[in-house]
mmCIF file of C-alpha atoms and ligand atoms in Angstrom:
data_model
loop_
_atom_site.group_PDB
_atom_site.id
_atom_site.type_symbol
_atom_site.label_atom_id
_atom_site.label_comp_id
_atom_site.label_asym_id
_atom_site.label_seq_id
_atom_site.Cartn_x
_atom_site.Cartn_y
_atom_site.Cartn_z
ATOM 1 C CA MET A 1 0.015 0.228 0.121
ATOM 2 C CA VAL A 2 1.051 3.168 -1.005
ATOM 3 C CA ILE A 3 0.002 6.342 0.998
ATOM 4 C CA VAL A 4 0.718 9.888 -0.253
ATOM 5 C CA ALA A 5 -0.549 13.484 -0.032
ATOM 6 C CA HIS A 6 -1.299 14.406 -3.696
ATOM 7 C CA PRO A 7 -2.011 12.808 -6.618
ATOM 8 C CA ASP A 8 1.322 12.201 -8.315
ATOM 9 C CA ASP A 9 3.227 12.020 -5.583
ATOM 10 C CA ALA A 10 3.507 8.154 -5.906
ATOM 11 C CA ASP A 11 4.561 8.174 -9.497
ATOM 12 C CA PHE A 12 7.095 11.088 -8.703
ATOM 13 C CA GLY A 13 8.248 8.797 -5.658
ATOM 14 C CA PRO A 14 8.086 4.729 -5.333
ATOM 15 C CA ALA A 15 5.970 4.012 -8.729
ATOM 16 C CA ALA A 16 8.664 2.097 -10.101
ATOM 17 C CA THR A 17 9.242 -0.084 -6.871
ATOM 18 C CA ALA A 18 5.687 -0.530 -7.010
ATOM 19 C CA ALA A 19 5.201 -1.679 -10.411
ATOM 20 C CA LYS A 20 8.224 -4.102 -9.902
ATOM 21 C CA TRP A 21 6.675 -5.523 -6.784
ATOM 22 C CA ILE A 22 3.136 -5.679 -8.553
ATOM 23 C CA ASP A 23 5.117 -7.602 -11.219
ATOM 24 C CA GLY A 24 6.397 -10.297 -8.937
ATOM 25 C CA GLY A 25 3.124 -11.111 -7.820
ATOM 26 C CA SER A 26 2.341 -8.389 -5.090
ATOM 27 C CA ALA A 27 -1.091 -6.584 -4.911
ATOM 28 C CA GLY A 28 -1.036 -3.105 -4.649
ATOM 29 C CA TRP A 29 -3.153 0.105 -3.564
ATOM 30 C CA LEU A 30 -2.977 3.569 -3.569
ATOM 31 C CA VAL A 31 -4.447 5.933 -1.103
ATOM 32 C CA CYS A 32 -4.311 9.736 -1.754
ATOM 33 C CA CYS A 33 -4.838 11.950 0.930
ATOM 34 C CA THR A 34 -5.969 14.897 -0.841
ATOM 35 C CA SER A 35 -7.118 15.076 -4.347
ATOM 36 C CA GLY A 36 -4.408 18.223 -5.586
ATOM 37 C CA ASP A 37 -7.091 20.860 -5.138
ATOM 38 C CA ALA A 38 -4.419 23.659 -4.713
ATOM 39 C CA GLY A 39 -2.171 22.056 -7.705
ATOM 40 C CA GLY A 40 -2.380 25.072 -10.006
ATOM 41 C CA GLU A 41 -0.707 28.525 -10.992
ATOM 42 C CA ASP A 42 -4.403 30.382 -11.599
ATOM 43 C CA PRO A 43 -6.234 31.695 -8.166
ATOM 44 C CA ASP A 44 -9.214 31.801 -9.967
ATOM 45 C CA THR A 45 -8.892 27.974 -11.111
ATOM 46 C CA ASP A 46 -12.337 25.944 -9.824
ATOM 47 C CA PRO A 47 -10.538 23.501 -6.814
ATOM 48 C CA LEU A 48 -13.501 21.383 -7.403
ATOM 49 C CA ALA A 49 -12.775 20.994 -11.091
ATOM 50 C CA LEU A 50 -9.058 20.952 -10.451
ATOM 51 C CA ALA A 51 -9.772 17.999 -7.839
ATOM 52 C CA ALA A 52 -11.803 16.006 -10.290
ATOM 53 C CA LEU A 53 -9.397 16.439 -13.057
ATOM 54 C CA ARG A 54 -6.345 15.268 -11.063
ATOM 55 C CA GLU A 55 -8.118 12.184 -9.598
ATOM 56 C CA ALA A 56 -8.785 11.256 -13.170
ATOM 57 C CA GLU A 57 -5.306 11.636 -14.114
ATOM 58 C CA GLN A 58 -4.049 9.690 -10.793
ATOM 59 C CA ARG A 59 -6.547 6.849 -11.991
ATOM 60 C CA ALA A 60 -5.102 6.817 -15.636
ATOM 61 C CA ALA A 61 -1.562 6.544 -13.815
ATOM 62 C CA ALA A 62 -2.383 4.125 -11.310
ATOM 63 C CA ALA A 63 -3.528 1.811 -14.052
ATOM 64 C CA VAL A 64 -0.317 1.916 -15.531
ATOM 65 C CA VAL A 65 1.844 1.026 -12.346
ATOM 66 C CA GLY A 66 -0.962 -1.669 -11.833
ATOM 67 C CA TYR A 67 -2.554 -1.085 -8.669
ATOM 68 C CA ALA A 68 -5.561 -2.828 -7.830
ATOM 69 C CA GLY A 69 -7.685 0.218 -6.849
ATOM 70 C CA VAL A 70 -7.097 3.894 -5.675
ATOM 71 C CA SER A 71 -8.705 5.585 -2.779
ATOM 72 C CA PHE A 72 -8.880 9.502 -2.382
ATOM 73 C CA LEU A 73 -9.574 10.766 1.164
ATOM 74 C CA HIS A 74 -10.629 14.215 -0.138
ATOM 75 C CA GLN A 75 -8.867 16.233 2.826
ATOM 76 C CA PRO A 76 -7.598 19.943 1.857
ATOM 77 C CA ASP A 77 -4.862 20.569 -0.233
ATOM 78 C CA GLY A 78 -2.041 22.527 1.336
ATOM 79 C CA ALA A 79 -3.798 22.119 4.792
ATOM 80 C CA LEU A 80 -3.594 18.152 5.528
ATOM 81 C CA ALA A 81 -3.136 17.365 9.244
ATOM 82 C CA ASN A 82 -2.000 14.733 11.159
ATOM 83 C CA ASP A 83 -5.385 14.466 13.374
ATOM 84 C CA LEU A 84 -7.343 11.816 14.785
ATOM 85 C CA ALA A 85 -9.705 12.091 11.660
ATOM 86 C CA LEU A 86 -7.016 11.415 8.958
ATOM 87 C CA ARG A 87 -5.747 8.505 11.417
ATOM 88 C CA GLU A 88 -8.980 6.978 11.110
ATOM 89 C CA LEU A 89 -9.631 7.267 7.954
ATOM 90 C CA LEU A 90 -5.914 5.709 6.896
ATOM 91 C CA VAL A 91 -6.543 2.471 9.594
ATOM 92 C CA ARG A 92 -10.124 1.943 7.381
ATOM 93 C CA GLU A 93 -7.562 1.785 4.478
ATOM 94 C CA ILE A 94 -5.016 -0.348 6.155
ATOM 95 C CA ARG A 95 -7.526 -2.747 7.527
ATOM 96 C CA ALA A 96 -9.749 -3.489 4.268
ATOM 97 C CA PHE A 97 -6.640 -3.911 2.103
ATOM 98 C CA ARG A 98 -4.303 -5.523 4.941
ATOM 99 C CA PRO A 99 -0.809 -4.584 3.267
ATOM 100 C CA ASP A 100 2.401 -6.266 4.462
ATOM 101 C CA ALA A 101 4.280 -3.201 3.766
ATOM 102 C CA VAL A 102 3.262 0.656 3.523
ATOM 103 C CA LEU A 103 5.670 2.900 1.388
ATOM 104 C CA ALA A 104 4.939 6.913 2.516
ATOM 105 C CA ASN A 105 7.043 9.937 2.306
ATOM 106 C CA ASP A 106 9.716 10.187 5.015
ATOM 107 C CA PRO A 107 8.227 12.690 7.651
ATOM 108 C CA GLU A 108 11.396 13.600 9.499
ATOM 109 C CA ALA A 109 12.472 15.338 6.074
ATOM 110 C CA ILE A 110 11.638 18.721 6.503
ATOM 111 C CA PHE A 111 14.508 20.076 4.251
ATOM 112 C CA HIS A 112 16.077 17.415 1.376
ATOM 113 C CA SER A 113 19.499 17.203 1.545
ATOM 114 C CA ASP A 114 19.853 18.104 -1.730
ATOM 115 C CA GLY A 115 18.004 21.013 -1.378
ATOM 116 C CA GLY A 116 14.704 22.603 -1.199
ATOM 117 C CA VAL A 117 11.693 22.487 1.727
ATOM 118 C CA ASN A 118 9.694 19.220 1.566
ATOM 119 C CA HIS A 119 6.068 20.243 1.432
ATOM 120 C CA THR A 120 3.813 20.279 4.395
ATOM 121 C CA ASP A 121 1.170 18.000 3.451
ATOM 122 C CA HIS A 122 4.205 15.299 2.389
ATOM 123 C CA ARG A 123 5.450 15.536 5.866
ATOM 124 C CA ALA A 124 1.689 15.173 7.288
ATOM 125 C CA ALA A 125 1.391 12.476 5.190
ATOM 126 C CA GLY A 126 4.278 10.568 6.094
ATOM 127 C CA VAL A 127 3.577 11.120 9.721
ATOM 128 C CA ALA A 128 -0.087 10.365 9.444
ATOM 129 C CA ALA A 129 0.806 7.180 7.314
ATOM 130 C CA VAL A 130 3.223 6.027 10.306
ATOM 131 C CA ASP A 131 0.980 6.921 13.154
ATOM 132 C CA ALA A 132 -1.837 4.855 11.469
ATOM 133 C CA VAL A 133 0.447 1.875 10.572
ATOM 134 C CA TYR A 134 1.748 1.890 14.337
ATOM 135 C CA PRO A 135 0.150 1.326 16.733
ATOM 136 C CA ALA A 136 -3.243 2.132 15.726
ATOM 137 C CA ALA A 137 -3.957 0.089 12.558
ATOM 138 C CA ARG A 138 -2.790 -3.187 14.924
ATOM 139 C CA ASN A 139 -4.622 -2.266 18.155
ATOM 140 C CA PRO A 140 -7.989 -3.514 18.324
ATOM 141 C CA MET A 141 -8.877 -1.047 21.049
ATOM 142 C CA ALA A 142 -7.740 1.987 18.745
ATOM 143 C CA PHE A 143 -11.388 3.137 17.190
ATOM 144 C CA PRO A 144 -12.639 0.272 18.609
ATOM 145 C CA TRP A 145 -15.853 0.756 16.855
ATOM 146 C CA LEU A 146 -14.014 -0.322 13.518
ATOM 147 C CA ALA A 147 -13.166 -3.793 15.283
ATOM 148 C CA ARG A 148 -16.599 -4.126 16.250
ATOM 149 C CA ALA A 149 -18.102 -3.555 12.703
ATOM 150 C CA GLY A 150 -15.643 -6.004 11.621
ATOM 151 C CA MET A 151 -12.419 -4.374 10.572
ATOM 152 C CA ALA A 152 -10.389 -6.541 12.281
ATOM 153 C CA ALA A 153 -6.820 -5.324 13.563
ATOM 154 C CA HIS A 154 -4.062 -5.700 11.215
ATOM 155 C CA ARG A 155 -0.146 -5.482 11.634
ATOM 156 C CA VAL A 156 1.762 -4.170 8.656
ATOM 157 C CA ARG A 157 5.411 -5.270 9.270
ATOM 158 C CA ARG A 158 7.283 -2.670 7.370
ATOM 159 C CA LEU A 159 7.629 0.836 6.252
ATOM 160 C CA TYR A 160 9.524 2.207 3.076
ATOM 161 C CA LEU A 161 9.914 5.866 3.383
ATOM 162 C CA PHE A 162 10.474 7.917 0.491
ATOM 163 C CA TRP A 163 12.231 11.022 -0.353
ATOM 164 C CA SER A 164 14.165 10.327 2.528
ATOM 165 C CA ASN A 165 17.525 12.005 3.576
ATOM 166 C CA ARG A 166 18.620 8.869 5.239
ATOM 167 C CA PRO A 167 17.963 5.944 2.903
ATOM 168 C CA THR A 168 19.216 2.128 3.862
ATOM 169 C CA VAL A 169 17.643 0.105 1.017
ATOM 170 C CA TRP A 170 18.032 0.560 -2.798
ATOM 171 C CA VAL A 171 15.809 -1.670 -5.409
ATOM 172 C CA ASP A 172 16.686 -2.076 -8.692
ATOM 173 C CA VAL A 173 13.837 -0.972 -11.012
ATOM 174 C CA SER A 174 15.553 -0.685 -14.261
ATOM 175 C CA ALA A 175 12.817 -2.870 -15.430
ATOM 176 C CA THR A 176 10.159 -0.616 -14.538
ATOM 177 C CA ILE A 177 11.306 2.930 -14.494
ATOM 178 C CA GLY A 178 9.800 3.331 -18.164
ATOM 179 C CA ARG A 179 6.066 2.636 -16.378
ATOM 180 C CA ARG A 180 7.109 4.781 -13.926
ATOM 181 C CA ILE A 181 7.733 7.681 -16.773
ATOM 182 C CA GLU A 182 4.407 6.738 -18.659
ATOM 183 C CA ALA A 183 2.642 6.922 -15.380
ATOM 184 C CA LEU A 184 3.946 10.684 -15.125
ATOM 185 C CA ARG A 185 2.667 11.582 -18.317
ATOM 186 C CA ALA A 186 -0.932 10.688 -16.894
ATOM 187 C CA HIS A 187 -0.491 13.998 -14.933
ATOM 188 C CA ALA A 188 -0.735 16.241 -17.891
ATOM 189 C CA SER A 189 -1.714 18.879 -15.549
ATOM 190 C CA GLN A 190 1.287 19.223 -13.344
ATOM 191 C CA ILE A 191 3.980 18.302 -15.896
ATOM 192 C CA LYS A 192 5.636 21.595 -17.057
ATOM 193 C CA GLU A 193 8.228 20.476 -19.588
ATOM 194 C CA PRO A 194 7.075 17.185 -20.786
ATOM 195 C CA ASP A 195 9.941 16.833 -23.446
ATOM 196 C CA ARG A 196 12.172 16.793 -20.518
ATOM 197 C CA LEU A 197 10.378 14.405 -18.384
ATOM 198 C CA ALA A 198 12.285 10.935 -19.559
ATOM 199 C CA GLU A 199 15.570 12.281 -19.166
ATOM 200 C CA ARG A 200 15.128 14.114 -16.162
ATOM 201 C CA MET A 201 13.801 11.169 -14.171
ATOM 202 C CA HIS A 202 16.479 8.669 -16.138
ATOM 203 C CA ALA A 203 19.151 11.136 -14.365
ATOM 204 C CA TRP A 204 17.342 10.983 -11.109
ATOM 205 C CA ALA A 205 16.707 7.104 -11.235
ATOM 206 C CA ARG A 206 20.668 6.729 -12.326
ATOM 207 C CA GLU A 207 21.850 8.734 -9.257
ATOM 208 C CA GLU A 208 19.828 6.527 -6.740
ATOM 209 C CA GLY A 209 20.864 3.273 -8.629
ATOM 210 C CA GLU A 210 24.296 4.197 -7.937
ATOM 211 C CA PRO A 211 25.000 2.818 -4.373
ATOM 212 C CA ILE A 212 23.629 -0.942 -5.948
ATOM 213 C CA GLY A 213 25.682 -0.277 -9.571
ATOM 214 C CA VAL A 214 22.429 -0.232 -11.274
ATOM 215 C CA ALA A 215 20.866 1.934 -14.325
ATOM 216 C CA ALA A 216 17.929 2.751 -12.367
ATOM 217 C CA GLY A 217 17.185 2.577 -8.282
ATOM 218 C CA ASP A 218 14.603 3.805 -5.853
ATOM 219 C CA ALA A 219 16.369 4.901 -2.389
ATOM 220 C CA LEU A 220 14.201 4.043 0.391
ATOM 221 C CA ARG A 221 14.215 4.138 4.123
ATOM 222 C CA LEU A 222 13.435 0.577 5.436
ATOM 223 C CA VAL A 223 11.667 0.386 8.730
ATOM 224 C CA VAL A 224 11.252 -3.403 9.849
ATOM 225 C CA ILE A 225 8.266 -3.317 12.712
ATOM 226 C CA ASP A 226 7.791 -6.939 12.914
ATOM 227 C CA GLU A 227 10.524 -9.423 11.236
ATOM 228 C CA ASP A 228 9.487 -12.172 8.692
ATOM 229 C CA ALA A 229 9.336 -15.646 10.099
ATOM 230 C CA ASP A 230 12.625 -15.990 8.355
ATOM 231 C CA GLU A 231 14.662 -13.200 9.233
ATOM 232 C CA GLY A 232 16.702 -12.803 12.477
ATOM 233 C CA PRO A 233 19.867 -14.840 13.918
ATOM 234 C CA ASP A 234 17.292 -17.432 15.848
ATOM 235 C CA SER A 235 14.738 -17.858 12.973
ATOM 236 C CA ALA A 236 14.142 -21.513 11.521
ATOM 237 C CA GLY A 237 14.876 -20.189 7.881
ATOM 238 C CA GLU A 238 18.305 -19.641 8.885
ATOM 239 C CA ALA A 239 18.527 -22.702 10.498
ATOM 240 C CA ALA A 240 17.513 -24.617 7.588
ATOM 241 C CA SER A 241 19.906 -23.058 5.121
ATOM 242 C CA ALA A 242 22.840 -23.752 7.726
ATOM 243 C CA ALA A 243 21.542 -27.370 8.153
ATOM 244 C CA ASP A 244 21.439 -27.736 4.456
ATOM 245 C CA GLY A 245 24.924 -26.320 3.718
ATOM 246 C CA ALA A 246 23.546 -23.529 1.318
ATOM 247 C CA GLY A 247 25.091 -20.673 2.886
ATOM 248 C CA GLY A 248 25.364 -17.282 1.796
ATOM 249 C CA THR A 249 21.556 -16.477 2.427
ATOM 250 C CA PRO A 250 21.760 -12.745 3.023
HETATM 251 ZN ZN1 ZN B 301 3.373 16.640 -3.498
#
């Protein structure tokens, strides 16, 4: 599950990783907290018309990436707040889709290490996603009316934070960077220099792929909340690989 502030964040963010994992058999779901109703240059733009356009653009982009669906939470663009109302909406999404992993903005990035300010909505969406994942989604007593209504608690095991100043894992997205660029083209209202889009995205992905020596990479900060059964020094998986002499298991 990818949780973002605006339509287009997921496609400027971890879309190539999402496409790769979906191709590998994962099911993906995209949650946009706002519909991007302030994403224009003209103060006379009708924000509701812009929101409808941007939702359509995001649905087209999501079809390119291969998500099973998209949810829009219809929070105000530019005024997104990590309040209890947003947390409940996100817990509903998490308990309905029941993801193993959630991809979200790194909420600790106020300033990007390579320059610029991280949008307030990105930070709010990031911290809201983290707070919804842990502990609210897994605690049956958080928003207890949800569990009573059949939305059982759910444990998300991992967070992958994008646009982070402190990446810890790198994903080879050489096979899916083209899908990300195609998805971005669907956000026509937001792409100012479409002719330069592919070049810019390839350059960005090349930079993020450098640490692992691939042509295109996504750099992410991984937070493991619960280890998988085959992880950790005392796990059965490690014992099995030692017993059969396979060795070298990362
Ligand atoms: Zn954004």
